[in-house]
Short mmCIF file of C-alpha atoms in Angstrom, two decimals:
data_model
loop_
_atom_site.label_atom_id
_atom_site.label_comp_id
_atom_site.label_asym_id
_atom_site.label_seq_id
_atom_site.Cartn_x
_atom_site.Cartn_y
_atom_site.Cartn_z
CA UNK I 1 98.38 93.91 130.34
CA UNK I 2 100.96 96.50 129.26
CA UNK I 3 101.58 97.85 125.80
CA UNK I 4 104.82 96.62 124.21
CA UNK I 5 107.47 99.26 123.59
CA UNK I 6 111.02 99.25 122.25
CA UNK I 7 113.53 101.94 121.38
CA UNK I 8 114.36 102.29 117.69
CA UNK I 9 117.00 104.58 116.18
CA UNK I 10 115.40 106.62 113.41
CA UNK I 11 118.08 105.58 110.91
CA UNK I 12 116.83 101.97 111.07
CA UNK I 13 113.43 102.92 109.64
CA UNK I 14 113.69 101.86 105.98
CA UNK I 15 112.92 104.71 103.59
CA UNK I 16 113.28 102.67 100.40
CA UNK I 17 113.11 98.95 99.61
CA UNK I 18 116.09 96.77 98.76
CA UNK I 19 116.60 95.31 95.29
CA UNK I 20 115.80 92.57 94.49
CA UNK I 21 112.86 92.00 96.81
CA UNK I 22 114.22 88.75 98.25
CA UNK I 23 117.53 90.38 99.22
CA UNK I 24 116.01 91.53 102.52
CA UNK I 25 117.37 90.06 105.74
CA UNK I 26 115.36 87.45 107.65
CA UNK I 27 115.49 86.99 111.42
CA UNK I 28 114.43 83.49 112.44
CA UNK I 29 112.79 83.08 115.86
CA UNK I 30 112.11 79.59 117.16
CA UNK I 31 109.18 79.94 119.51
CA UNK I 32 109.76 76.72 121.44
CA UNK I 33 113.35 77.56 122.46
CA UNK I 34 113.63 81.30 121.82
CA UNK I 35 116.66 80.68 119.58
CA UNK I 36 117.48 83.34 117.00
CA UNK I 37 119.18 83.03 113.61
CA UNK I 38 120.23 85.56 110.98
CA UNK I 39 119.50 84.72 107.35
CA UNK I 40 118.44 86.40 104.12
CA UNK I 41 114.90 86.19 102.80
CA UNK I 42 116.20 84.29 99.80
CA UNK I 43 116.90 81.43 102.24
CA UNK I 44 113.26 81.07 103.26
CA UNK I 45 112.86 77.80 101.26
CA UNK I 46 115.46 76.19 103.55
CA UNK I 47 113.11 76.75 106.50
CA UNK I 48 110.14 75.10 104.81
CA UNK I 49 109.42 71.56 103.73
CA UNK I 50 107.39 69.74 101.14
CA UNK I 51 103.70 69.85 102.00
CA UNK I 52 103.87 73.17 103.82
CA UNK I 53 101.31 75.78 102.73
CA UNK I 54 102.06 79.50 102.45
CA UNK I 55 98.96 81.66 102.71
CA UNK I 56 99.20 85.10 101.08
CA UNK I 57 97.00 88.20 101.13
CA UNK I 58 96.22 89.16 97.51
CA UNK I 59 94.80 92.61 98.24
CA UNK I 60 95.99 95.39 95.95
CA UNK I 61 96.96 98.82 97.29
CA UNK I 62 94.90 101.70 95.91
CA UNK I 63 96.66 105.07 95.33
CA UNK I 64 94.59 106.29 98.23
CA UNK I 65 95.71 109.87 98.95
CA UNK I 66 94.33 112.91 97.10
CA UNK I 67 94.23 116.65 97.69
CA UNK I 68 91.16 118.82 97.17
CA UNK I 69 89.60 122.16 98.02
CA UNK I 70 86.55 123.06 100.07
CA UNK I 71 83.94 125.52 98.81
CA UNK I 72 85.46 128.01 101.25
CA UNK I 73 88.82 127.67 99.53
CA UNK I 74 90.47 125.68 102.31
CA UNK I 75 92.71 122.77 101.38
CA UNK I 76 91.71 119.18 102.21
CA UNK I 77 93.74 115.97 102.14
CA UNK I 78 91.69 112.79 101.81
CA UNK I 79 92.99 109.31 102.62
CA UNK I 80 90.71 106.48 101.61
CA UNK I 81 89.94 104.00 104.38
CA UNK I 82 87.33 101.77 102.74
CA UNK I 83 85.02 101.93 99.71
CA UNK I 84 81.57 100.96 100.99
CA UNK I 85 79.91 101.00 97.57
CA UNK I 86 80.61 102.26 94.07
CA UNK I 87 80.27 105.93 95.07
CA UNK I 88 80.43 106.03 98.89
CA UNK I 89 83.57 105.67 100.98
CA UNK I 90 84.90 106.20 104.47
CA UNK I 91 87.93 108.48 104.45
CA UNK I 92 90.33 110.25 106.76
CA UNK I 93 90.15 114.00 106.11
CA UNK I 94 92.81 116.49 107.08
CA UNK I 95 91.57 120.09 106.87
CA UNK I 96 92.06 123.27 108.90
CA UNK I 97 88.48 123.21 110.19
CA UNK I 98 87.32 119.71 109.36
CA UNK I 99 84.32 118.94 107.17
CA UNK I 100 80.72 119.70 108.03
CA UNK I 101 77.75 117.63 106.83
CA UNK I 102 76.77 118.67 103.31
CA UNK I 103 80.14 120.25 102.52
CA UNK I 104 81.52 119.66 99.05
CA UNK I 105 85.16 118.93 98.32
CA UNK I 106 86.37 119.79 94.81
CA UNK I 107 88.77 117.14 93.55
CA UNK I 108 91.19 116.66 90.63
CA UNK I 109 89.81 115.96 87.17
CA UNK I 110 86.63 117.96 87.76
CA UNK I 111 85.32 115.46 90.33
CA UNK I 112 83.82 116.21 93.72
CA UNK I 113 82.75 114.54 96.96
CA UNK I 114 79.96 115.50 99.35
CA UNK I 115 80.30 114.90 103.10
CA UNK I 116 77.40 112.80 104.37
CA UNK I 117 78.25 112.14 108.03
CA UNK I 118 81.01 111.31 110.48
CA UNK I 119 81.75 107.88 111.88
CA UNK I 120 84.17 108.34 114.76
CA UNK I 121 87.38 109.75 113.32
CA UNK I 122 86.28 108.98 109.75
CA UNK I 123 84.12 110.84 107.25
CA UNK I 124 81.57 109.22 104.96
CA UNK I 125 81.69 110.88 101.54
CA UNK I 126 79.64 110.45 98.37
CA UNK I 127 81.83 110.78 95.28
CA UNK I 128 80.65 112.07 91.90
CA UNK I 129 82.42 109.15 90.21
CA UNK I 130 83.33 105.59 91.09
CA UNK I 131 85.50 105.63 94.23
CA UNK I 132 88.16 103.11 93.23
CA UNK I 133 88.32 104.35 89.64
CA UNK I 134 88.79 107.95 90.85
CA UNK I 135 91.62 107.09 93.25
CA UNK I 136 93.37 104.84 90.72
CA UNK I 137 93.44 107.74 88.25
CA UNK I 138 94.10 110.71 90.54
CA UNK I 139 95.52 109.34 93.81
CA UNK I 140 99.09 108.97 95.00
CA UNK I 141 100.64 106.00 96.78
CA UNK I 142 99.80 106.33 100.50
CA UNK I 143 103.24 105.66 101.94
CA UNK I 144 103.18 105.17 105.74
CA UNK I 145 103.81 108.24 107.92
CA UNK I 146 107.26 107.01 109.01
CA UNK I 147 108.55 107.16 105.41
CA UNK I 148 109.58 110.80 105.38
CA UNK I 149 109.75 111.43 101.65
CA UNK I 150 107.14 111.99 98.97
CA UNK I 151 106.12 108.92 96.96
CA UNK I 152 107.73 108.52 93.55
CA UNK I 153 106.94 106.51 90.44
CA UNK I 154 108.84 103.45 91.70
CA UNK I 155 106.55 103.16 94.73
CA UNK I 156 103.59 102.40 92.46
CA UNK I 157 105.15 99.01 91.74
CA UNK I 158 107.30 98.46 94.80
CA UNK I 159 104.68 99.21 97.48
CA UNK I 160 102.68 96.31 96.05
CA UNK I 161 103.16 92.56 96.23
CA UNK I 162 103.92 90.76 92.98
CA UNK I 163 100.70 88.76 93.41
CA UNK I 164 98.41 91.70 94.30
CA UNK I 165 95.08 91.18 92.58
CA UNK I 166 92.00 92.70 94.25
CA UNK I 167 92.00 96.52 94.77
CA UNK I 168 90.93 97.80 98.16
CA UNK I 169 93.90 98.23 100.53
CA UNK I 170 95.37 101.58 101.55
CA UNK I 171 98.47 99.98 103.06
CA UNK I 172 100.49 97.06 101.72
CA UNK I 173 100.50 93.64 103.41
CA UNK I 174 104.22 94.20 103.85
CA UNK I 175 105.40 90.66 104.65
CA UNK I 176 104.56 89.80 101.06
CA UNK I 177 106.80 92.53 99.60
CA UNK I 178 109.84 90.23 99.94
CA UNK I 179 108.54 87.60 97.50
CA UNK I 180 109.57 87.78 93.85
CA UNK I 181 108.94 85.49 90.88
CA UNK I 182 112.18 83.53 91.30
CA UNK I 183 111.56 82.85 94.99
CA UNK I 184 107.96 81.78 94.37
CA UNK I 185 109.17 79.39 91.64
CA UNK I 186 111.78 77.85 93.94
CA UNK I 187 109.19 77.34 96.69
CA UNK I 188 106.88 75.63 94.21
CA UNK I 189 109.69 73.38 93.01
CA UNK I 190 110.31 72.32 96.60
CA UNK I 191 106.68 71.26 97.00
CA UNK I 192 105.61 74.23 99.10
CA UNK I 193 102.04 75.02 98.16
CA UNK I 194 100.28 78.39 98.23
CA UNK I 195 96.80 79.75 98.87
CA UNK I 196 95.33 83.25 98.92
CA UNK I 197 92.95 85.19 101.12
CA UNK I 198 91.95 88.85 100.84
CA UNK I 199 92.05 91.43 103.60
CA UNK I 200 91.90 95.08 102.59
CA UNK I 201 94.38 96.76 104.93
CA UNK I 202 93.15 100.07 106.36
CA UNK I 203 95.09 103.07 107.62
CA UNK I 204 94.16 102.02 111.15
CA UNK I 205 96.90 99.39 110.96
CA UNK I 206 99.40 102.15 111.84
CA UNK I 207 97.55 103.34 114.94
CA UNK I 208 99.15 102.58 118.32
CA UNK I 209 97.24 101.29 121.32
CA UNK I 210 96.52 104.51 123.21
CA UNK I 211 94.17 103.24 125.93
CA UNK I 212 95.69 102.80 129.40
CA UNK I 213 93.82 99.50 129.62
CA UNK I 214 94.24 97.60 126.35
CA UNK I 215 90.80 96.05 126.86
CA UNK I 216 89.47 99.55 126.11
CA UNK I 217 91.27 99.75 122.76
CA UNK I 218 88.84 99.92 119.84
CA UNK I 219 90.27 97.75 117.08
CA UNK I 220 90.02 99.10 113.53
CA UNK I 221 87.66 97.24 111.19
CA UNK I 222 88.91 95.62 107.99
CA UNK I 223 87.09 93.71 105.24
CA UNK I 224 88.25 90.18 104.44
CA UNK I 225 87.38 87.14 102.43
CA UNK I 226 88.57 83.56 102.95
CA UNK I 227 87.28 81.64 99.95
CA UNK I 228 86.52 77.99 99.29
CA UNK I 229 89.86 77.39 97.56
CA UNK I 230 91.87 78.67 100.51
CA UNK I 231 89.82 76.63 102.97
CA UNK I 232 90.26 73.45 100.93
CA UNK I 233 94.02 74.00 100.65
CA UNK I 234 94.39 74.68 104.38
CA UNK I 235 92.28 71.72 105.44
CA UNK I 236 94.15 69.43 103.04
CA UNK I 237 97.57 70.61 104.23
CA UNK I 238 96.58 70.04 107.83
CA UNK I 239 95.22 66.56 107.09
CA UNK I 240 98.50 65.63 105.36
CA UNK I 241 100.67 66.89 108.23
CA UNK I 242 101.86 70.07 106.51
CA UNK I 243 102.21 73.41 108.23
CA UNK I 244 100.03 76.44 107.52
CA UNK I 245 102.32 79.47 107.31
CA UNK I 246 100.76 82.92 107.33
CA UNK I 247 102.53 85.54 105.21
CA UNK I 248 101.78 88.58 107.32
CA UNK I 249 99.59 89.53 110.24
CA UNK I 250 96.70 90.30 107.88
CA UNK I 251 96.60 86.62 106.93
CA UNK I 252 96.70 85.66 110.62
CA UNK I 253 93.69 87.86 111.37
CA UNK I 254 91.86 86.51 108.31
CA UNK I 255 92.39 82.84 109.16
CA UNK I 256 91.77 83.24 112.87
CA UNK I 257 88.55 85.15 112.14
CA UNK I 258 87.41 82.36 109.81
CA UNK I 259 88.35 79.73 112.41
CA UNK I 260 86.29 81.51 115.06
CA UNK I 261 83.34 81.72 112.67
CA UNK I 262 83.64 77.98 111.97
CA UNK I 263 83.05 77.30 115.66
CA UNK I 264 84.96 75.46 118.33
CA UNK I 265 88.20 76.32 120.06
CA UNK I 266 90.39 73.47 118.82
CA UNK I 267 93.07 73.42 116.13
CA UNK I 268 91.20 70.50 114.59
CA UNK I 269 88.35 72.76 113.45
CA UNK I 270 88.01 72.76 109.67
CA UNK I 271 87.91 76.19 108.07
CA UNK I 272 84.80 77.20 106.14
CA UNK I 273 84.51 80.15 103.75
CA UNK I 274 84.08 83.51 105.44
CA UNK I 275 83.29 86.92 104.01
CA UNK I 276 82.78 90.03 106.11
CA UNK I 277 84.63 92.41 108.36
CA UNK I 278 86.78 91.78 111.40
CA UNK I 279 87.83 93.71 114.49
CA UNK I 280 89.76 90.76 115.92
CA UNK I 281 92.37 91.99 118.42
CA UNK I 282 94.98 89.27 118.99
CA UNK I 283 97.15 89.84 122.07
CA UNK I 284 99.09 87.76 124.58
CA UNK I 285 96.88 85.02 125.98
CA UNK I 286 95.23 84.33 122.64
CA UNK I 287 95.31 80.67 121.51
CA UNK I 288 95.91 80.23 117.77
CA UNK I 289 93.74 77.75 115.87
CA UNK I 290 94.65 78.24 112.22
CA UNK I 291 98.40 78.81 111.74
CA UNK I 292 101.67 76.99 112.49
CA UNK I 293 104.27 79.63 111.54
CA UNK I 294 104.42 83.28 110.58
CA UNK I 295 106.35 85.45 108.13
CA UNK I 296 106.12 89.08 109.23
CA UNK I 297 107.88 92.43 109.08
CA UNK I 298 109.01 94.37 112.13
CA UNK I 299 106.18 96.42 113.61
CA UNK I 300 105.69 99.77 115.27
CA UNK I 301 106.14 100.08 119.05
CA UNK I 302 102.85 99.80 120.99
CA UNK I 303 100.97 98.62 117.89
CA UNK I 304 98.32 95.92 117.80
CA UNK I 305 100.44 94.01 115.27
CA UNK I 306 103.34 93.88 117.72
CA UNK I 307 100.96 92.44 120.31
CA UNK I 308 99.79 89.81 117.83
CA UNK I 309 103.39 88.69 117.32
CA UNK I 310 103.94 88.64 121.10
CA UNK I 311 100.90 86.38 121.45
CA UNK I 312 102.44 83.96 118.96
CA UNK I 313 106.04 83.73 120.20
CA UNK I 314 105.80 85.06 123.77
CA UNK I 315 106.39 88.63 124.91
CA UNK I 316 109.85 88.02 126.39
CA UNK I 317 111.06 86.19 123.28
CA UNK I 318 109.73 88.92 121.02
CA UNK I 319 111.46 91.64 123.01
CA UNK I 320 114.75 89.74 122.78
CA UNK I 321 114.28 89.32 119.03
CA UNK I 322 113.62 93.03 118.53
CA UNK I 323 116.61 93.98 120.70
CA UNK I 324 118.77 91.68 118.56
CA UNK I 325 117.35 93.19 115.36
CA UNK I 326 118.19 96.72 116.55
CA UNK I 327 121.70 95.72 117.61
CA UNK I 328 122.28 93.89 114.31
CA UNK I 329 121.04 96.90 112.32
CA UNK I 330 118.04 95.26 110.68
CA UNK I 331 115.82 97.60 108.66
CA UNK I 332 112.39 98.23 110.15
CA UNK I 333 108.76 98.62 109.08
CA UNK I 334 107.10 98.51 105.63
CA UNK I 335 110.18 98.63 103.39
CA UNK I 336 112.35 96.88 105.97
CA UNK I 337 113.44 93.33 106.75
CA UNK I 338 111.39 90.35 107.93
CA UNK I 339 111.03 87.63 110.55
CA UNK I 340 110.15 83.95 110.30
CA UNK I 341 108.63 82.80 113.58
CA UNK I 342 107.34 79.52 114.95
CA UNK I 343 105.08 79.58 118.01
CA UNK I 344 105.66 79.01 121.66
CA UNK I 345 103.64 75.87 122.54
CA UNK I 346 101.52 77.86 124.99
CA UNK I 347 100.20 79.98 122.13
CA UNK I 348 98.50 77.10 120.34
CA UNK I 349 94.97 75.98 120.97
CA UNK I 350 94.67 72.28 121.89
#
């Protein structure tokens, strides 16, 4: 199976968000026919119906990037990947000569971190203070690498969903950035229900598939929780004939991981609570058990998230949609525009 590539003019990579949030454009892709439609995100309620259930990811982005100094005087940039406990975290470290075991990094505010060991491309550090508390106080917003400007004060609020609740992500679940209070109220008034799961997005979400054979790609690990309330809402919506609509690929991976853990390969499987990590790699050929539609942003070429979308709507249809989005000058990636997609029938489990 080949990686999925497309050509994107650099000027279409959104550097700042639109205002208000729901003023983004929305490309509608009908998976059964391949038909495309151009709308605004504010029109999303017109695509939904009473009894549908939107499932959101309520993770909160941590200001996850800090700069420090090694004992030798060399500069170090740390990017939090995942807090494993109150004082221990896995991080990405950028330094001229890396970090050796036992090395100490001096950090802002008189804090420090000691390097314990490596885990692949990551470094396990022990911090002198609470990990999340330290980054919240001293970190900066970890804007994605394709946003070629330093973060500013506005990003603290804007690179965060309005319903963000549980700290732990180092990248925003970007499909949710388009929802504002007015839009959520209109959806509720139309009888569209909502539920929440938590998946703490890691920096690995930006990594392309580099392996020649995608079966050799090592999927990044992310922590997630699908609670009892979300399971009850999903099972009830299904039983009443409503659609389960994932807001973002992180919600897809959360629900499909929970469905796999619940056992069986049918869409009739009832979800049960799940807490743990996932390395689920969804690509063409995958059969979806837990979702009926998807709200998502436009994704990086050759990324695992692009392959997930191709699995849902079909590779050919996705390529046509992206070609249309480029030609129509949609804005791409985290601060860009969005898609609303329904599946090709072949993508659904029986």
